[in-house]
Structure formats: structure tokens, C-alpha cells
Amino acid sequence: MTTLSDFVSVGDVVAGSAVGVRGRLWRLRPAEVRDVAISVSAEIIRLEAIRVAAVDELALNPDEQVLCYRGVGRWLAANTMLQNAAGNKIAALGAALRAFPDIAAQFEAGDLSFDHAAIIVAFCESPPKGMPDNALPSCMKTLLAAASGVEATTLKLRYAIAVLERIFESDETPPGEDDDLNVLRISPTLNGRVAIKGDFDALTGEMFLSALSKLSMPKPAADGTPDQRSAAKRTADAFTELIRRYLDNAVTGVDGGQRPHVNVHITAKDLAEHRECATMRADSDVASNDDEPDLEDLDVEDLDVGYMPWMGPLSVSLTRMLACDCMLSTVLMDGNGAPLDATPHKRLVTAEQRTALIARDKGCAFPNCDAVPAWCDAHHIKPWSTGGLTVMDNLTLLCRNHHRLIHSTSGFRGIWEIKMGDDHKPWFIPPAAIDPKQGPRRSTTRQGPVHRD
């Protein structure tokens, strides 16, 4: 007989203890379990904001117990399961938010994550050297808008910051590109192993990830058994192989007929434009106005910045420096920034077309997927077998997971529909079960806001 004690609600799970939670979750429908995960995530953000405020209050008004420690962050770590670094980070954000009440308000309202609040604070504390003081409020609003909502990603926020640095371009090196900050610690451990910890600039990171990409791919066994290694183990094995190749040959090896190299995407206009031009534009559009500049409606897609497939946005100044000594490839674009091609009668995507796809999609085009180009296949929107041509308007990049989803015959085929928009970029139509209005979507992971009518 079913009793009242057999019924479990979403609210009961969210408010209840984690002890025995799996036994309660299995009684819920999948839709209710999704609600639990979303509700708990929102609750974590809410509690995080409360913790930051409480720790900062103790920093301002410490008692005898707090004063026993070298800072309130260390006190927090000593009385919780946090490490000193995490406690200090919480204390630092609390102190920094005192100067930026708008950021604090959005964080405390639950519409801004801890990490995104810290990134925006860091920008506001050290804005681009070419940015006038009266531009800061509008820049802050732009970044808060980019970081708000469930679709906000760190990459989107970094892209918005890169665009603002592009507008107020100066000779100052952004922290993410400052190789003077690079560190690598290699320490033998007591048990005869070696521990490695490092922090590198974006360009070094791009070179490192590019070199490891092919070497760290899963490799099935001779009998076809899937690779059982974890991603971390594959990366470690790839690093070992990279060192072995260097020591054996003093070269990095060849991948697909070409040595691993750094790819940077940028429009020819922005590549050619001199810094003085950007300064004049900023002076005329922003600095000449004594009123607060209005950047809230800035469409970050109107301005391009350098973009690396692995590490994301790159300042235009470093992009121009790299272009001084590089192999330059040309991808023809239309007025919407969509690549053109003229090889419709070949089934397989050519190397030139794949280069163009990477320039357009920057990775998996499926909404909110952050898979990099190296993990993606070129997909025919209208299948080749039914007359679909191998042209840019019929191609898109999809990671293996989403490629299988689109091609699956086990109930998923046709649920997500792909259509090429008037902007010559792929748009994804979700099933009615996900969005009753079936509004078109496209990837916002690596781009600024997507504007739809």
C-alpha cells in the first residue's frame, strides 16, 4: 500500500539532508530531478553570496577568535573544509565588492556567480589604460549583462572583456597575455614521483593544448575495445609522448601533414587597422563626451578580436604581433561574416572548407556547447545522400556527442532541427518538449549576445 511517506517533493529534497538523498531522488520523475539540480544550484549561489558578506563583515569587525589568524580567509579555512587559498579568495572578493555596489547587488540577487563577480571586479579594479574614467560605469553594466542569466559562460564574459579592451586599446598587456606572470613548478615528491603545477599566458596555453590535442585523443585497443583511460591519464600520456618526441628528434612531430601550430582568427580589417585608428575611434565615440558613455547596447559582434580555438579571445595587439611572422590563410567572407566556398560537388569537406567552418563556428555550433574544433566533425545539414551539397550553407561543426544526437535513430532523429539563417550561420530548432515556441538558437558560448527578432 502506498503511504504519504512514500511521496517525495522537489522542495523536500532541496531542503532536506544529503544523507540518503539518492533514495529520495529515485522516486522523482526526471523532470523533477532536473528541478532539484537547478534549485540547488541557485541555492548554492545564494549561500555563496551570504558567506562572502559574512566573511567581509568579520574582516571589518573581527572578534578575538578571528584576530588569532592571519586574515579572515585563514580563519574561515581553519573552521571549514576549505583550503587557505579558497578562504582568502572569498575574503578578497568581499573586500573588493565594497567599492562596487552594483556588482555586489547582482551577486547577492543570485544572478551572478562567484567566479564571474571576481572577473568583473578584477576588470573594474584594473581597467584598460586607454579607457576614460567616465566609461567605467557603462563598461561594468556591459559585463554584468554578459555574465547574467543561466546562459552566461566564462568564455562569453572573457569575450566581452576582450571587446572592451579592443575599444580602449592601449599598449598595456592584458593579464591573460602577460608572459612575465608565467610560472612552472616541478617538484619531486617523497614517493619518487614528480608533481607539476603551472600558470601560463593564453598564447602559451594555446600552443600547449594544440600540441597535446592529437596525442591525447582516445585510442581503441587492437580488438576494438574503447580506450579505458581517463581524460587526465590520456593528457599525462600525451605530455610524456611530447617530451619523448622532442628528446628523440628535437621536433614536435607532424600531425595530418602539418606540424602543430597556433591558429588565430581575426578579420582582415581589424588585423590591418592601426592602433591610432582605434584610439581615434574611442576618442570620438567615447572620450569626447563628458557624459557617461553608453555601452549597454554594445553588440560585441560588431567588433572583432583575435580568437584562438583552444584559449578563446585574444587582444588585437597580440594578434597583430603574431601576424608579423606567420603563415597567413585567407577565408572569403560575406557581409554577415559567413565564409564562402565553391566546391559543392564533393562529398568530403576539404581542408579549406574546414578552415572556413572553424572561422565561422569556432567549435561545436550546438547551443551552449564548448567543444573545441579539434573535437568536431563537419556535418551536412541536408544529408549528402539526399542531395545535400558540400557548401558552407549546408555545413556546420558538431562535436561527436551532438553529431550522434542529430544522427541518432533511437528516438532523437529529427527532434533537433538545423536551419541556415539569413546570416548564413546555423540555427538550431529545439523540440517542443524543451521550448514550446521552438525559438531558433545558436551557440552563444564563444560569442557575445545573440540578437533575434
XYZ file of C-alpha atoms in Angstrom, residues 10-280:
271
model
C 11.306 18.657 -5.032
C 11.177 21.018 -2.060
C 11.713 18.156 0.371
C 14.871 17.060 -1.431
C 16.282 20.594 -1.756
C 15.616 21.480 1.885
C 16.459 18.074 3.320
C 19.687 16.425 4.350
C 22.082 14.928 1.810
C 22.084 11.727 3.860
C 20.056 9.182 1.923
C 19.312 11.686 -0.834
C 19.739 9.122 -3.620
C 16.984 7.043 -2.095
C 14.677 10.057 -2.319
C 15.748 11.117 -5.799
C 14.891 7.799 -7.445
C 11.221 8.353 -6.526
C 11.112 11.562 -8.567
C 10.485 11.885 -12.297
C 13.446 13.038 -14.442
C 11.829 16.488 -14.850
C 11.646 16.792 -11.060
C 15.261 15.702 -10.658
C 16.211 18.458 -13.123
C 14.296 20.923 -10.942
C 16.240 19.695 -7.917
C 19.592 20.247 -9.648
C 18.609 23.755 -10.812
C 17.113 24.742 -7.451
C 20.149 23.506 -5.527
C 22.477 25.387 -7.909
C 20.545 28.612 -7.287
C 20.677 27.929 -3.555
C 24.454 27.465 -3.702
C 24.855 30.872 -5.389
C 22.579 32.437 -2.738
C 24.531 30.871 0.120
C 27.829 31.823 -1.510
C 26.765 35.477 -1.511
C 25.774 35.245 2.154
C 29.138 33.662 3.027
C 31.071 36.386 1.186
C 29.099 39.096 3.024
C 29.523 37.388 6.413
C 33.273 36.921 5.946
C 33.654 40.560 4.903
C 31.695 41.693 7.949
C 34.145 39.736 10.126
C 37.009 41.388 8.268
C 35.593 44.797 9.175
C 34.627 43.858 12.739
C 36.779 40.910 13.864
C 36.482 39.376 17.314
C 39.129 37.616 19.389
C 38.803 34.316 17.518
C 39.247 35.877 14.088
C 42.169 38.001 15.261
C 44.079 34.821 16.126
C 44.555 34.172 12.395
C 46.481 35.992 9.679
C 43.371 37.251 7.981
C 39.718 36.297 7.965
C 40.268 33.999 4.980
C 42.592 31.783 7.015
C 40.117 31.783 9.890
C 37.411 30.555 7.501
C 39.651 27.796 6.133
C 40.598 26.665 9.637
C 36.948 26.301 10.645
C 35.614 24.711 7.443
C 36.801 22.155 4.906
C 38.185 24.926 2.681
C 41.856 25.412 1.883
C 43.623 28.684 2.726
C 43.621 29.762 -0.921
C 39.843 29.360 -1.186
C 39.236 31.178 2.093
C 41.478 34.063 1.030
C 39.672 34.276 -2.336
C 36.313 34.622 -0.566
C 37.690 37.298 1.755
C 39.275 39.176 -1.169
C 36.021 39.268 -3.141
C 34.090 40.529 -0.126
C 36.555 43.362 0.392
C 36.583 44.264 -3.310
C 32.782 44.381 -3.570
C 32.662 47.265 -1.092
C 33.783 49.585 -3.887
C 31.344 48.178 -6.462
C 27.809 48.048 -5.027
C 26.235 47.288 -8.421
C 28.290 44.106 -8.757
C 27.527 43.193 -5.148
C 23.797 43.734 -5.715
C 23.671 41.408 -8.739
C 25.768 38.808 -6.926
C 23.526 38.929 -3.858
C 20.419 38.742 -6.062
C 21.609 35.353 -7.342
C 22.132 36.498 -10.939
C 25.927 36.406 -10.883
C 28.257 33.560 -9.947
C 31.176 33.923 -7.550
C 33.784 33.444 -10.290
C 32.124 35.905 -12.674
C 31.837 38.507 -9.918
C 35.577 38.117 -9.288
C 36.386 38.524 -13.018
C 34.296 41.705 -13.338
C 35.791 43.155 -10.152
C 39.285 42.471 -11.496
C 38.436 44.337 -14.722
C 36.990 47.305 -12.826
C 39.980 47.495 -10.495
C 42.439 47.432 -13.406
C 40.612 48.755 -16.484
C 42.347 49.233 -19.856
C 44.784 52.143 -19.735
C 43.054 53.830 -22.659
C 39.629 53.840 -21.008
C 38.423 57.178 -19.593
C 37.168 57.173 -16.021
C 33.629 58.072 -17.049
C 33.392 54.907 -19.181
C 33.706 52.558 -16.199
C 30.011 52.515 -15.173
C 28.858 51.622 -18.694
C 31.586 49.011 -19.075
C 30.550 47.475 -15.776
C 26.922 47.300 -16.922
C 28.010 45.657 -20.168
C 29.959 42.979 -18.289
C 27.162 42.410 -15.770
C 24.752 41.872 -18.661
C 27.155 39.399 -20.293
C 27.532 37.471 -17.022
C 23.861 37.344 -16.034
C 21.386 34.532 -16.649
C 21.692 30.785 -16.975
C 23.337 31.008 -20.414
C 26.247 33.067 -19.087
C 29.627 31.413 -19.559
C 33.121 32.463 -18.586
C 34.108 32.457 -22.259
C 31.294 34.890 -23.125
C 32.392 37.171 -20.314
C 36.019 36.999 -21.428
C 34.921 37.818 -24.970
C 33.062 40.916 -23.725
C 36.172 41.987 -21.800
C 38.338 41.454 -24.901
C 35.997 43.668 -26.921
C 36.161 46.437 -24.310
C 39.950 46.167 -24.329
C 39.718 46.383 -28.127
C 37.679 49.604 -27.926
C 40.011 51.215 -25.416
C 43.139 49.713 -26.906
C 46.423 50.630 -25.269
C 49.979 49.370 -25.080
C 49.218 47.683 -21.756
C 49.406 43.879 -21.915
C 46.230 42.191 -20.588
C 46.938 39.909 -17.593
C 45.834 36.842 -19.560
C 48.557 37.530 -22.161
C 51.363 38.684 -19.864
C 54.061 36.025 -20.130
C 56.005 37.696 -17.298
C 53.418 36.117 -14.983
C 54.152 32.585 -16.230
C 55.247 30.075 -13.610
C 56.009 26.347 -13.709
C 56.792 24.387 -10.576
C 58.232 20.867 -10.893
C 58.826 19.149 -7.564
C 59.971 15.579 -6.833
C 57.699 14.006 -4.239
C 58.631 11.809 -1.292
C 57.298 8.688 -3.006
C 59.565 9.093 -6.029
C 57.115 10.840 -8.362
C 57.062 14.380 -9.766
C 54.327 16.993 -9.191
C 53.848 19.695 -11.826
C 51.870 22.919 -11.363
C 51.894 25.858 -13.735
C 50.135 29.028 -14.821
C 50.683 30.347 -18.349
C 49.544 33.123 -20.642
C 46.888 32.463 -23.279
C 49.306 32.082 -26.206
C 51.485 29.553 -24.395
C 48.331 27.716 -23.350
C 47.145 27.621 -26.964
C 50.469 26.168 -28.125
C 50.460 23.599 -25.335
C 46.871 22.469 -25.938
C 47.406 22.362 -29.705
C 50.494 20.179 -29.279
C 48.679 17.787 -26.933
C 45.399 17.615 -28.857
C 46.134 14.781 -31.287
C 48.317 12.886 -28.824
C 45.606 12.830 -26.137
C 42.748 11.524 -28.292
C 41.178 8.200 -27.159
C 42.759 5.198 -28.899
C 40.776 1.945 -29.134
C 42.649 -1.273 -28.377
C 43.596 -3.675 -31.178
C 40.417 -5.674 -30.574
C 38.266 -2.544 -30.863
C 37.703 -2.117 -27.121
C 37.191 1.582 -26.268
C 40.051 3.427 -24.602
C 39.667 2.876 -20.855
C 41.989 5.708 -19.816
C 40.565 8.781 -18.096
C 40.964 12.186 -19.751
C 43.613 13.097 -17.168
C 45.555 9.886 -17.895
C 45.378 10.484 -21.667
C 46.704 14.028 -21.170
C 49.547 12.759 -18.980
C 50.440 10.124 -21.580
C 50.334 12.781 -24.306
C 52.676 15.021 -22.317
C 55.085 12.109 -21.880
C 54.967 11.392 -25.626
C 55.530 15.073 -26.425
C 58.689 15.119 -24.306
C 59.883 11.814 -25.797
C 59.476 13.111 -29.353
C 61.357 16.272 -28.526
C 64.234 14.399 -26.913
C 64.372 11.867 -29.755
C 64.104 14.269 -32.665
C 64.133 17.843 -31.338
C 60.867 18.305 -33.235
C 57.220 18.169 -32.225
C 56.225 15.629 -34.875
C 53.791 16.004 -37.744
C 50.011 15.907 -37.413
C 47.983 15.497 -40.603
C 50.915 16.559 -42.774
C 51.480 19.736 -40.780
C 53.334 20.449 -37.576
C 51.126 21.504 -34.660
C 50.729 25.261 -34.802
C 48.753 28.127 -33.349
C 45.594 29.218 -35.142
C 44.268 32.735 -34.605
C 41.135 34.057 -36.304
C 40.561 37.756 -36.943
C 39.050 39.849 -39.716
C 41.382 41.457 -42.224
C 40.003 44.894 -41.300
C 40.907 44.558 -37.641
C 44.242 42.951 -38.471
C 45.205 45.854 -40.711
C 43.813 48.668 -38.568
C 46.459 50.666 -36.761
C 46.223 51.280 -33.043
C 45.953 55.008 -33.691
C 42.730 54.383 -35.610
C 41.238 52.563 -32.669
C 42.329 55.361 -30.360
C 40.720 57.986 -32.588
